[in-house]
Coordinates of C-alpha atoms in Angstrom, one line a residue:
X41 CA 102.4 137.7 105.9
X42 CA 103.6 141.1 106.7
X43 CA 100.8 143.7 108.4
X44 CA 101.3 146.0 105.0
X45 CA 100.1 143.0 102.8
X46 CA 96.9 142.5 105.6
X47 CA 96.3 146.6 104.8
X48 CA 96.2 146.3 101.6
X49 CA 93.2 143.4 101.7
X50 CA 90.7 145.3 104.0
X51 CA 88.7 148.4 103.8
X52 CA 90.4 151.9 104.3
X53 CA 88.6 152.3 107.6
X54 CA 89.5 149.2 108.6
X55 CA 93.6 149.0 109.5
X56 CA 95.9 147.0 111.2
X57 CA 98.6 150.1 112.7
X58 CA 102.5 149.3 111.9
X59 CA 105.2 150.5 114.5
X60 CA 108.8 150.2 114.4
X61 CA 109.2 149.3 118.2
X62 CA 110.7 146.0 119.3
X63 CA 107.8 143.8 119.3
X64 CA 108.1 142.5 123.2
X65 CA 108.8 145.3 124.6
X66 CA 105.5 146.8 123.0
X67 CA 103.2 144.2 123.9
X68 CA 105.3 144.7 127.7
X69 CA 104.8 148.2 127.5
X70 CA 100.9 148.0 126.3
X71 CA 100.2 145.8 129.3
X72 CA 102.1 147.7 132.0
X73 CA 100.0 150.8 130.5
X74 CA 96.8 148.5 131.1
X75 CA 98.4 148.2 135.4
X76 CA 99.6 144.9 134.8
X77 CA 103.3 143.3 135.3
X78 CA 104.6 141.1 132.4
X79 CA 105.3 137.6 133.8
X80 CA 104.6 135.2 131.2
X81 CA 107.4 134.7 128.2
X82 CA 106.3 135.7 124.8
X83 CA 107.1 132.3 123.3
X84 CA 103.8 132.4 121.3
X85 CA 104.1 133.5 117.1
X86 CA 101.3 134.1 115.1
X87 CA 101.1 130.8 113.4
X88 CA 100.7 129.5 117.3
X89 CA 98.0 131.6 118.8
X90 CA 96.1 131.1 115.5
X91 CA 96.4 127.7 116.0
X92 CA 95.2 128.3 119.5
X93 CA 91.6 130.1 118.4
X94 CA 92.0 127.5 115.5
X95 CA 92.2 124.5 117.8
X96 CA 90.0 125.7 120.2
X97 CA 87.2 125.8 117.5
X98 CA 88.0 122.6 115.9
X99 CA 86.3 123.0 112.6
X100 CA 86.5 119.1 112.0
X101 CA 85.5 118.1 115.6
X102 CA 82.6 120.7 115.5
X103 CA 81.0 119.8 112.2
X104 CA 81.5 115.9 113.2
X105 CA 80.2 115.8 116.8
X106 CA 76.9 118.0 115.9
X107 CA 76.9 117.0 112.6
X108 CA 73.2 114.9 113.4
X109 CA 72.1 118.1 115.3
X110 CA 71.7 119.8 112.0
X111 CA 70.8 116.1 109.6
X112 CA 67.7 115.8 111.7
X113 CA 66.7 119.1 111.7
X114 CA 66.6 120.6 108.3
X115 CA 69.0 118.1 106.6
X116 CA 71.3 119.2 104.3
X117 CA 69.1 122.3 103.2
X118 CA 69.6 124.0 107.0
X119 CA 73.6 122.3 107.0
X120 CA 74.6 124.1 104.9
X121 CA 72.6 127.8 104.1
X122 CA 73.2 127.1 107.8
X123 CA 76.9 127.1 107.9
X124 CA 77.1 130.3 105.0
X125 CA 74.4 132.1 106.9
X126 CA 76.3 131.6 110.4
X127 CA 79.6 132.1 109.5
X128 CA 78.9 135.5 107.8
X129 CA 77.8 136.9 111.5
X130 CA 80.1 134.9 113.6
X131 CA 82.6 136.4 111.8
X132 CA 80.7 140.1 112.6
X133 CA 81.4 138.7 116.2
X134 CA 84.7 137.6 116.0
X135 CA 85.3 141.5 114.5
X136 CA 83.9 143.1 116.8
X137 CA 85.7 140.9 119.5
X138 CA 89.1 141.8 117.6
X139 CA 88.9 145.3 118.0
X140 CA 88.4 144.9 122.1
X141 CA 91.0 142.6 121.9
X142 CA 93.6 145.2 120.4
X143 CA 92.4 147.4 122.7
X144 CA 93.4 145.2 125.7
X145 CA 95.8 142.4 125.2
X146 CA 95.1 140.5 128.1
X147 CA 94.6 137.7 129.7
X148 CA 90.6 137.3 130.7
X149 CA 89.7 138.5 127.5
X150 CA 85.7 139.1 127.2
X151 CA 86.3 139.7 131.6
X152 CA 88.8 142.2 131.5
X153 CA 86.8 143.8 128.6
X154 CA 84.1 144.0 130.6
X155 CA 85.9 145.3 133.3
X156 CA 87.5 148.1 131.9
X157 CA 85.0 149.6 129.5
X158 CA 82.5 149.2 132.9
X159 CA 84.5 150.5 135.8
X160 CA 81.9 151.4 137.7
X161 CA 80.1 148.3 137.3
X162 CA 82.2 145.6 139.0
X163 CA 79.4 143.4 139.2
X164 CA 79.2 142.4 135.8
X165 CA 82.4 142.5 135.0
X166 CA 82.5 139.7 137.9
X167 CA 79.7 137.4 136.7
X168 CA 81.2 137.9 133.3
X169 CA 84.3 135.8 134.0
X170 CA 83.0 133.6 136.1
X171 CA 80.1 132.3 133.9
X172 CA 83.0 132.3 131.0
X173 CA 85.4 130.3 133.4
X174 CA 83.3 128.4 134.1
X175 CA 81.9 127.7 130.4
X176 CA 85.7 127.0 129.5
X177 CA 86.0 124.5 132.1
X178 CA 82.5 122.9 130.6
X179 CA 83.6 123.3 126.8
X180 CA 87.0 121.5 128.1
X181 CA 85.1 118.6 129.3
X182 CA 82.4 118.2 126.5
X183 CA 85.4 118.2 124.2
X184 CA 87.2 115.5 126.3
X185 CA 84.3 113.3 126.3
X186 CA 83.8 113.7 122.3
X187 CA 87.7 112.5 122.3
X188 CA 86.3 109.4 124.6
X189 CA 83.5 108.8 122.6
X190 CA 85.9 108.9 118.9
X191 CA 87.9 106.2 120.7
X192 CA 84.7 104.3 121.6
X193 CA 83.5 104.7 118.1
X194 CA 86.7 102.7 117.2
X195 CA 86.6 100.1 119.6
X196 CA 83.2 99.7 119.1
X197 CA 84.7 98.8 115.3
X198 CA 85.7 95.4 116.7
X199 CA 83.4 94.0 118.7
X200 CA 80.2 93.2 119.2
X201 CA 79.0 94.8 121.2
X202 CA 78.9 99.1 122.0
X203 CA 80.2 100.3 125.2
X204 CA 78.5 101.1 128.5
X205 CA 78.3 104.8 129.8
X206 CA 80.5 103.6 132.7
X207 CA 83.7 102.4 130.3
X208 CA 83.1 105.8 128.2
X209 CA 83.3 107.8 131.0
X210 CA 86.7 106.3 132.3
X211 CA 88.0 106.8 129.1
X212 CA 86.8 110.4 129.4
X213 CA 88.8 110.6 132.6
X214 CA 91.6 109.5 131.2
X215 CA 91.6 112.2 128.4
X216 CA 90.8 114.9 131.2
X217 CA 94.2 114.1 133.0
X218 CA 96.2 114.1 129.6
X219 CA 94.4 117.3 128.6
X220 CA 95.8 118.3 132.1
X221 CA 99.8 116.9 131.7
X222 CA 100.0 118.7 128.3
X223 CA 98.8 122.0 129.7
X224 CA 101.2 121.7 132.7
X225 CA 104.0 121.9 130.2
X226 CA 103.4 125.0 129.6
X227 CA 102.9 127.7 126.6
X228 CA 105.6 126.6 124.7
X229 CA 103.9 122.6 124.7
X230 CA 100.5 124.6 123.3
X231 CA 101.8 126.6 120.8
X232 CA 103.5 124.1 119.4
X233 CA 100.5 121.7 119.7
X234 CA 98.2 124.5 118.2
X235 CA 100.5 124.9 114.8
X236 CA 100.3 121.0 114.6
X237 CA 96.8 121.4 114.6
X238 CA 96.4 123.8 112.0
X239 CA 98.7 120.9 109.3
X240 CA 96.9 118.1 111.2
X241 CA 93.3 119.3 110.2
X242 CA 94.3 120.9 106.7
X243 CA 95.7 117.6 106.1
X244 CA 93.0 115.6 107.8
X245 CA 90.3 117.2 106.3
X246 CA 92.4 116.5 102.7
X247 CA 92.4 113.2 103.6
X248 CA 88.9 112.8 104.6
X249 CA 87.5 114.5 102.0
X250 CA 89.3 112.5 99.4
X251 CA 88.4 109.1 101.0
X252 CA 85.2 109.2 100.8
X253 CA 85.2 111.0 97.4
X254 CA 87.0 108.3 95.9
X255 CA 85.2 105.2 98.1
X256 CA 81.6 106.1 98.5
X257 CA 80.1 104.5 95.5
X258 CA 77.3 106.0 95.6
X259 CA 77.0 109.7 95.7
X260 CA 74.1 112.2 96.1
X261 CA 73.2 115.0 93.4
X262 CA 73.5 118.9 93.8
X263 CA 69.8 119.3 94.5
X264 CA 69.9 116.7 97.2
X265 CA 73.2 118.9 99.2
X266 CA 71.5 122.2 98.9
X267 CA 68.0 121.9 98.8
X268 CA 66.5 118.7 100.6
X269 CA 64.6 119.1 103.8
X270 CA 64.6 116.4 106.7
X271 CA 62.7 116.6 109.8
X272 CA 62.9 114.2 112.5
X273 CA 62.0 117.0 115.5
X274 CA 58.3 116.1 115.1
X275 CA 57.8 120.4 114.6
X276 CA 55.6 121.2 112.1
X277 CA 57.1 124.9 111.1
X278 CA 59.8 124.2 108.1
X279 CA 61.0 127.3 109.0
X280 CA 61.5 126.8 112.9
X281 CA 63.1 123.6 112.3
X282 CA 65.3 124.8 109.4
X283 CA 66.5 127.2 112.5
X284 CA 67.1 124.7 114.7
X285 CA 69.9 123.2 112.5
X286 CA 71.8 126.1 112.7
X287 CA 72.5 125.1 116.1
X288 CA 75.3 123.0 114.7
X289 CA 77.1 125.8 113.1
X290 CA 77.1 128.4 115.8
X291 CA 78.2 125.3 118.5
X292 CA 80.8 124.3 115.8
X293 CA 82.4 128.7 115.1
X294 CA 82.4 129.3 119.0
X295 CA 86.3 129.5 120.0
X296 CA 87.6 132.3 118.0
X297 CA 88.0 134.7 121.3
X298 CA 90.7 132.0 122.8
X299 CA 93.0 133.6 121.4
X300 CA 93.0 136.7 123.8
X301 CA 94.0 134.3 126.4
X302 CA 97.1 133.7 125.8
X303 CA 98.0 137.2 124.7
X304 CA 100.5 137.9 127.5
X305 CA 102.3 134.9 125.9
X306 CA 101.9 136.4 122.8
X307 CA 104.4 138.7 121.0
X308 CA 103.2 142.1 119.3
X309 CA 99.9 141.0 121.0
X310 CA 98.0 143.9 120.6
X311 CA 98.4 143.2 116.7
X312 CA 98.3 139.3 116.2
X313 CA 95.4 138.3 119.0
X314 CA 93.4 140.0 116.8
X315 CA 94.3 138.8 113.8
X316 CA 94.2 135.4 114.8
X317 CA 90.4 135.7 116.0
X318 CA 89.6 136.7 112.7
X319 CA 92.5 134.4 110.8
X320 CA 90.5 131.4 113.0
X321 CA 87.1 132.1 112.1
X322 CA 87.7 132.9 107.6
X323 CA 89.7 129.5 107.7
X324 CA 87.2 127.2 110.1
X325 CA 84.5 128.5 107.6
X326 CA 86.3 127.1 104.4
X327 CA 87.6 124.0 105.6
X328 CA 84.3 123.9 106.9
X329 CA 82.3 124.5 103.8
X330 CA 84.8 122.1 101.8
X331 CA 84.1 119.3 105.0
X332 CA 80.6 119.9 104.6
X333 CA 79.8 119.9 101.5
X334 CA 81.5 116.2 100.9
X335 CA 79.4 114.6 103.9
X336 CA 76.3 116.0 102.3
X337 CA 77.5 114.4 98.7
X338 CA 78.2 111.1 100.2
X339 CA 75.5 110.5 103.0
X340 CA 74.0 107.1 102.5
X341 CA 71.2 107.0 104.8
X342 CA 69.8 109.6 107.5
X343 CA 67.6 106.9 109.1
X344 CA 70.8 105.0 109.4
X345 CA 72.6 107.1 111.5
X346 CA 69.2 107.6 113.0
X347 CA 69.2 104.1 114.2
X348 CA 73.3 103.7 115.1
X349 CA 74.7 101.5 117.9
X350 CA 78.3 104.0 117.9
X351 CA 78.8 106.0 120.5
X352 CA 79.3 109.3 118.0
X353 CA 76.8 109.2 115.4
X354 CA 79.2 110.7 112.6
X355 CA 80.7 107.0 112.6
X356 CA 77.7 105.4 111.4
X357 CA 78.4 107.7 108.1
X358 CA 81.9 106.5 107.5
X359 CA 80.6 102.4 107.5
X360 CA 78.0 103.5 105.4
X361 CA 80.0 105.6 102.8
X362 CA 82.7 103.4 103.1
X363 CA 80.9 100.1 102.6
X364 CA 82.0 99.1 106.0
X365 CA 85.8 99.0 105.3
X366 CA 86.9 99.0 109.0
X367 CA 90.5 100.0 108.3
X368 CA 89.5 103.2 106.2
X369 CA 86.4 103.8 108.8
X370 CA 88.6 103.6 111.5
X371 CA 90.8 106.0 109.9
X372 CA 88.3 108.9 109.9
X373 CA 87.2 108.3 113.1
X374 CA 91.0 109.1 114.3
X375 CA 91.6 111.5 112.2
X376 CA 89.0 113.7 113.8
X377 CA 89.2 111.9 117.4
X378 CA 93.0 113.1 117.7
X379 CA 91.7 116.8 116.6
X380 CA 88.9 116.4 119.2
X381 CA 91.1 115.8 121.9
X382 CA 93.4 119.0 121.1
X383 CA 90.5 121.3 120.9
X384 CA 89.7 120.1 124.2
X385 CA 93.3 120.9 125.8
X386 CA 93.2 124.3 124.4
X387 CA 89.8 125.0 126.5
X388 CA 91.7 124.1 130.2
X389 CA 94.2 126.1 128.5
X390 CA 91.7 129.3 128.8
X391 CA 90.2 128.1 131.7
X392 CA 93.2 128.0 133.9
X393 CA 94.4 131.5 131.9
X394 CA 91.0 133.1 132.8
X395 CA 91.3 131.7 136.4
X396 CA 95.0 133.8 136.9
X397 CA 92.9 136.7 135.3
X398 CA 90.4 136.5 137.6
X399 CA 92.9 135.6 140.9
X400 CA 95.0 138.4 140.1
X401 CA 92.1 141.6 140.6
X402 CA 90.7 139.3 143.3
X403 CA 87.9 138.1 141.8
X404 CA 88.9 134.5 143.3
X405 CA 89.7 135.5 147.1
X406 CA 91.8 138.1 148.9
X407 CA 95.6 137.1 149.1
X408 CA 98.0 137.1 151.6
X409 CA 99.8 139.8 153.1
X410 CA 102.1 139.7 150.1
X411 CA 99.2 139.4 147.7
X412 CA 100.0 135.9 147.0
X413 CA 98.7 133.9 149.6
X414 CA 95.4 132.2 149.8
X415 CA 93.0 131.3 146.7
X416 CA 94.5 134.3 144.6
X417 CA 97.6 133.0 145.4
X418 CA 97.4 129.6 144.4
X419 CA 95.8 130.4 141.2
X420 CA 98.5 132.4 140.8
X421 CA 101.1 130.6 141.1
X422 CA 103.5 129.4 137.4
X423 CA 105.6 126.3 137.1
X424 CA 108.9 126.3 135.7
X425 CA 107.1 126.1 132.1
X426 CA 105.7 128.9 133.1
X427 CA 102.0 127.6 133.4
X428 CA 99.4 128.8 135.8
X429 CA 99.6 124.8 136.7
X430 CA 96.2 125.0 139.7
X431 CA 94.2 126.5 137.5
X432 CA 95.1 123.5 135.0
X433 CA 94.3 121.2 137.4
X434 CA 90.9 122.4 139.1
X435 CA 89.6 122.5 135.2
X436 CA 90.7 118.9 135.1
X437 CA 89.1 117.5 138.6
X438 CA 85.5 119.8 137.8
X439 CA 85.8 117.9 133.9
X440 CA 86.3 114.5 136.1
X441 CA 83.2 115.1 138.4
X442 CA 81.2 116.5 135.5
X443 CA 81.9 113.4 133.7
X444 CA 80.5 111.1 136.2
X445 CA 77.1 112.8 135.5
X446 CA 77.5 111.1 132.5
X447 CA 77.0 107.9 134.1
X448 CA 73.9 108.7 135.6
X449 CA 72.4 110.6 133.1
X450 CA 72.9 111.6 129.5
X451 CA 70.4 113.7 129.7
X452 CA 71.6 115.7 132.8
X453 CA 75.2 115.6 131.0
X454 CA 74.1 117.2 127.9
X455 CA 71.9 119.7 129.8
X456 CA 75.7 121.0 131.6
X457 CA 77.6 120.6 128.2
X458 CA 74.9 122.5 126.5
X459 CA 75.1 125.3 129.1
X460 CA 78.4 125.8 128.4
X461 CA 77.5 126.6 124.7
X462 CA 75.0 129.6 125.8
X463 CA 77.2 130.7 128.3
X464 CA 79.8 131.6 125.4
X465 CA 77.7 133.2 123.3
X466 CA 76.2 134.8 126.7
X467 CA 79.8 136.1 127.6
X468 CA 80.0 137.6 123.9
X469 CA 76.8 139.5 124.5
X470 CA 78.5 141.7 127.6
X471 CA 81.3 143.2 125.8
X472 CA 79.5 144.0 122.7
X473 CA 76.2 145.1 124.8
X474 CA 78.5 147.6 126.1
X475 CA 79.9 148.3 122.5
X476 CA 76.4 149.2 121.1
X477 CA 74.8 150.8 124.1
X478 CA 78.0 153.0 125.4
X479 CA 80.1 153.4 122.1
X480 CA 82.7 155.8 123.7
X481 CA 83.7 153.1 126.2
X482 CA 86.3 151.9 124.6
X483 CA 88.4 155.0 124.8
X484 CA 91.5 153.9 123.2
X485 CA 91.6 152.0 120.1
X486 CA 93.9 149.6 119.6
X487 CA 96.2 149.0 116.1
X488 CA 93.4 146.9 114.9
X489 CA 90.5 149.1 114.3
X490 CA 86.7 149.4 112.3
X491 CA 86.8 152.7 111.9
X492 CA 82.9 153.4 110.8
X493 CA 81.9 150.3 110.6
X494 CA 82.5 149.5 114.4
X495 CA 78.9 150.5 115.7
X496 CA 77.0 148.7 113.0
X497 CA 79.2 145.4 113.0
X498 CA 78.5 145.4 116.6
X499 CA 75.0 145.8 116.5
X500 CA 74.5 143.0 113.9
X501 CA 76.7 140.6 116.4
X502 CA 74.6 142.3 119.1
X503 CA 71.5 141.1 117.7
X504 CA 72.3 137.4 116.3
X505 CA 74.0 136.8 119.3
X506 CA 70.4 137.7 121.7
X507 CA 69.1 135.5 119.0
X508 CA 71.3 132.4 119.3
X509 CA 70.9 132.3 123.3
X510 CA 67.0 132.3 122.7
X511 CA 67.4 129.6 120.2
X512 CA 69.8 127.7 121.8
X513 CA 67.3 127.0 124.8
X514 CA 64.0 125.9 122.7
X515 CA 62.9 122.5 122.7
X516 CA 64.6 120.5 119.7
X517 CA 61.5 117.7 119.8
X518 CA 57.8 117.5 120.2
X519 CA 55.9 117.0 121.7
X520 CA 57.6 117.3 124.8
X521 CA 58.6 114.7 127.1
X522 CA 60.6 114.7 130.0
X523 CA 63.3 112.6 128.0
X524 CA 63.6 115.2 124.8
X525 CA 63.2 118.3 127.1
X526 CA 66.1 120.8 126.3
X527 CA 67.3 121.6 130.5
X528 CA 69.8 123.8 128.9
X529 CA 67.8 126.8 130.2
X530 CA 68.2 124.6 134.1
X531 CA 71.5 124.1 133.5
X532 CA 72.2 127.5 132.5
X533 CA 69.6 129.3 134.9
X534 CA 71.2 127.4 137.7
X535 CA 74.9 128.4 136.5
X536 CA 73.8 132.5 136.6
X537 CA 72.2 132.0 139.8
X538 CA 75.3 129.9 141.7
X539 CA 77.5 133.2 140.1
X540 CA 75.3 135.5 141.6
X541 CA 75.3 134.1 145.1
X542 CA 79.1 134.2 144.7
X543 CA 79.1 137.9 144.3
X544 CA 76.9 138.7 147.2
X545 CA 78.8 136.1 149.7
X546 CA 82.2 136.8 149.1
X547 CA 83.0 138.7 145.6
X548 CA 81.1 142.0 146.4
X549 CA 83.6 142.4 149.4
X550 CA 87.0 142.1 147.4
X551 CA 86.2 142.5 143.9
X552 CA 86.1 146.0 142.7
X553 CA 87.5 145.7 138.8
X554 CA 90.7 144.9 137.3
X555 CA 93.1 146.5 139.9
X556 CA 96.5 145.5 138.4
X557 CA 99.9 144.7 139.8
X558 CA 101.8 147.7 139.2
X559 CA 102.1 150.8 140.6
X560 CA 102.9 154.4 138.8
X561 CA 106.7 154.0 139.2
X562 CA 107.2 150.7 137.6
X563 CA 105.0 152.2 134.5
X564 CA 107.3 155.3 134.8
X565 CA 110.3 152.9 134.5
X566 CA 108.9 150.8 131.4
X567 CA 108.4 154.7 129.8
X568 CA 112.0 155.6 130.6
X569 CA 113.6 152.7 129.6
X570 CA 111.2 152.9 126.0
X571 CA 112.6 156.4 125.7
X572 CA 116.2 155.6 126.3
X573 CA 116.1 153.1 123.0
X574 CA 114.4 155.5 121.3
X575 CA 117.4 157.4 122.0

């Protein structure tokens, strides 16, 4: 799709600028403007770094791992005016992120946003990456113990018997390290993955959707999908619990911003790392809807999956629709396990990107005398696939320890995993805070731009987003027992507070904004070689 066909599909104020310069040497040129030094190749084309946003959301994994989040609270009435409802304004989010993100095509993303519409504010542009790395990391893991608990699911096919937390976690260990090889391989092994991605879940949701279709013999009627209420929270508000169920569209959308990470792998970044935060939210929200809307015709039983010995609840669905044909049941519990597990790579993907980000204006540590030594250093360094390979691998030992928590506690596990959910939506607040309350801090627009609209798309994403972080930390049950308690404010709480102590230890001392890494002569040379070709 050319960027004149995009023009002509969005309002006048709102354009996507064409330019006739070679597209690497524009993104180069963009971020050597911006103070940094290119050193990552641009091996990443749109259909890849949509895939990444794409992946990193992972419609199908989303909508099947929370799927019981929103069935017990609301039932299919909140599903889906939930999904409609929530899609409409994370995709006011995923605009207003776009814009920053044409702005600066960088790595960090939401961080360096931060950073450099808040120069004078180093402190929050600190906590803001951390708290984000950090949620990465977490996402990374949640997503790699969904994968373990898919494979569970289809053990747990064939035998008796459902597996213990200690053989779930292993398995979730094993899926950490494998997240870890195929990130070590580089940009070229994600983008490539991320496309596959986008055919695997066009086609796996065609499949699924079909299947049970065709199978389920017994199917539900239109008022049923889009108007029954279930409540198993033990709240007596229809309305509260109705807005708990959202929950499970909002975890399911959050992603779209990935793919800023890998814009200095991107070529003509400035244009397509926008596009594709956009591009990764309109098609998550169909496939979605069309997803959706075939669970909701061919639920058998909500107490059922209630009740159900698998490990991921979603299972319990397929044996029921699918009159407990193992081979088909085991099919759809693949088809979404195998997209689980590449949404999860594509989060130590950001991770280990926003760690370089952070390394590089010393928000990890001081470097050496050549600026390369040390913690900056090491997060620094790039493998012959040109991969920020510590960064990988410190996302893939935190996911191994967080996943022992498992063993101990669900509970306690869930309360991390659900942190990391509020700390994404808590990193989107920053930038578009800044966007509503300082409007001429983003100086320079980028190609993509809202023209009027900008102020009052950000202020809608400004206000669902303060109300998805309050939501997202309310109890889901009463009464209220220690078992049912939502610790995602603890979790949470305790996260902000650890990242808070880090800036008045160490990071106050060396971190005072995005600094870059080059100096007025090296931009001066991009410039003059720019103006030679022009010649």
């Amino acid at each position: 799709m050319s960027l004149a066909s995009i023009n002509e599909k969005v309002p006048s104020d709102i354009r996507v600028l064409e330019s006739n310069e070679p597209a690497t040497d524009t993104s180069d040129k963009r971020l050597a403007d911006l103070g940094y030094k290119s050193e990552f190749k641009r091996d990443m084309s749109l259909f890849g770094v949509v895939g990444v946003s794409f992946c990193a959301i992972g419609i199908l994994t989303g909508m099947s791992s929370a799927f019981q989040t929103g069935l017990f609270s609301g039932g299919p009435l909140g599903l889906f005016w939930g999904w409609n409802i929530c899609s409409f304004f994370m995709l006011l989010i995923a605009l207003s992120l776009a814009e920053i993100c044409s702005a600066y095509p960088t790595m960090g993303g939401l961080y360096f946003w931060v950073c450099k519409m808040k120069p004078d504010a180093p402190f929050l542009g600190f906590c803001t990456g951390w708290i984000y790395s950090i949620a990465m990391i977490f996402t990374g893991t949640s997503g790699n113990l969904s994968a373990a608990l898919y494979l569970a699911s289809l053990i747990e096919l064939y035998r008796t018997e459902p597996l213990t937390r200690v053989e779930i976690a292993a398995i979730a260990w094993g899926v950490n390290i494998l997240s870890g090889v195929i990130n070590t391989f580089g940009t070229k092994a994600i983008g490539r993955m991320s496309a596959f991605n986008l055919w695997w879940t066009l086609g796996g949701t065609l499949v699924l959707v079909v299947t049970l279709l065709v199978v389920t013999p017994v199917k539900n009627d239109a008022k049923f999908v889009f108007t029954d209420y279930e409540n198993f929270t033990g709240w007596g508000s229809r309305g509260f619990v109705v807005l708990l169920g959202f929950l499970q569209a909002i975890y399911t959308l959050e992603g779209c911003e990935t793919a800023a990470q890998v814009a200095e792998e991107t070529s003509r970044a400035e244009v397509l790392a926008p596009l594709a935060i956009i591009f990764s939210i309109v098609g998550s929200y169909l496939i979605g809807l069309a997803y959706l809307i075939t669970l909701l015709f061919t639920i058998q039983s909500t107490a059922s999956i209630q009740a159900t010995t698998f490990a991921i609840p979603i299972a319990q669905l397929f044996a029921d629709a699918l009159q407990e044909r193992r081979r088909l049941v085991a099919m759809c519990i693949f088809v979404i396990g195998i997209a689980q597990f590449m949404a999860a790579v594509t989060a130590f993907t950001a991770s280990s990107r926003l760690l370089y980000a952070l390394a590089r204006d010393n928000a990890a540590g001081m470097g050496g005398e050549s600026g390369r030594g040390g913690v900056k250093g090491q997060f620094m360094k790039l493998n012959r696939y040109q991969a920020p390979y510590v960064g990988v691998w410190v996302s893939v030992v935190v996911g191994c320890v967080v996943s022992c928590a498992y063993i101990g506690s669900a509970i306690a596990f869930n309360a991390i995993l659900s942190s990391a959910a509020i700390s994404v939506m808590l990193s989107y607040l920053q930038p578009i805070i800044i966007r509503v309350f300082w409007p001429s801090s983003l100086s320079e627009l980028g190609p993509f731009r809202l023209g009027k609209w900008s102020w009052p798309i950000n202020f809608a994403a400004f206000l669902f987003t303060i109300f998805t972080c309050t939501l997202f930390v309310l109890p889901t049950s009463f009464p209220v027992t220690p078992q049912n308690m939502n610790y995602a404010v603890v979790a949470v709480g305790g996260l902000v507070a650890l990242v808070i102590i880090g800036w008045y230890s160490w990071g106050s001392g060396v971190f005072k904004g995005a600094i870059g890494t080059v100096d007025l002569v090296e931009v001066v040379e991009v410039e003059a070689r720019e103006k030679e070709k022009d010649e």
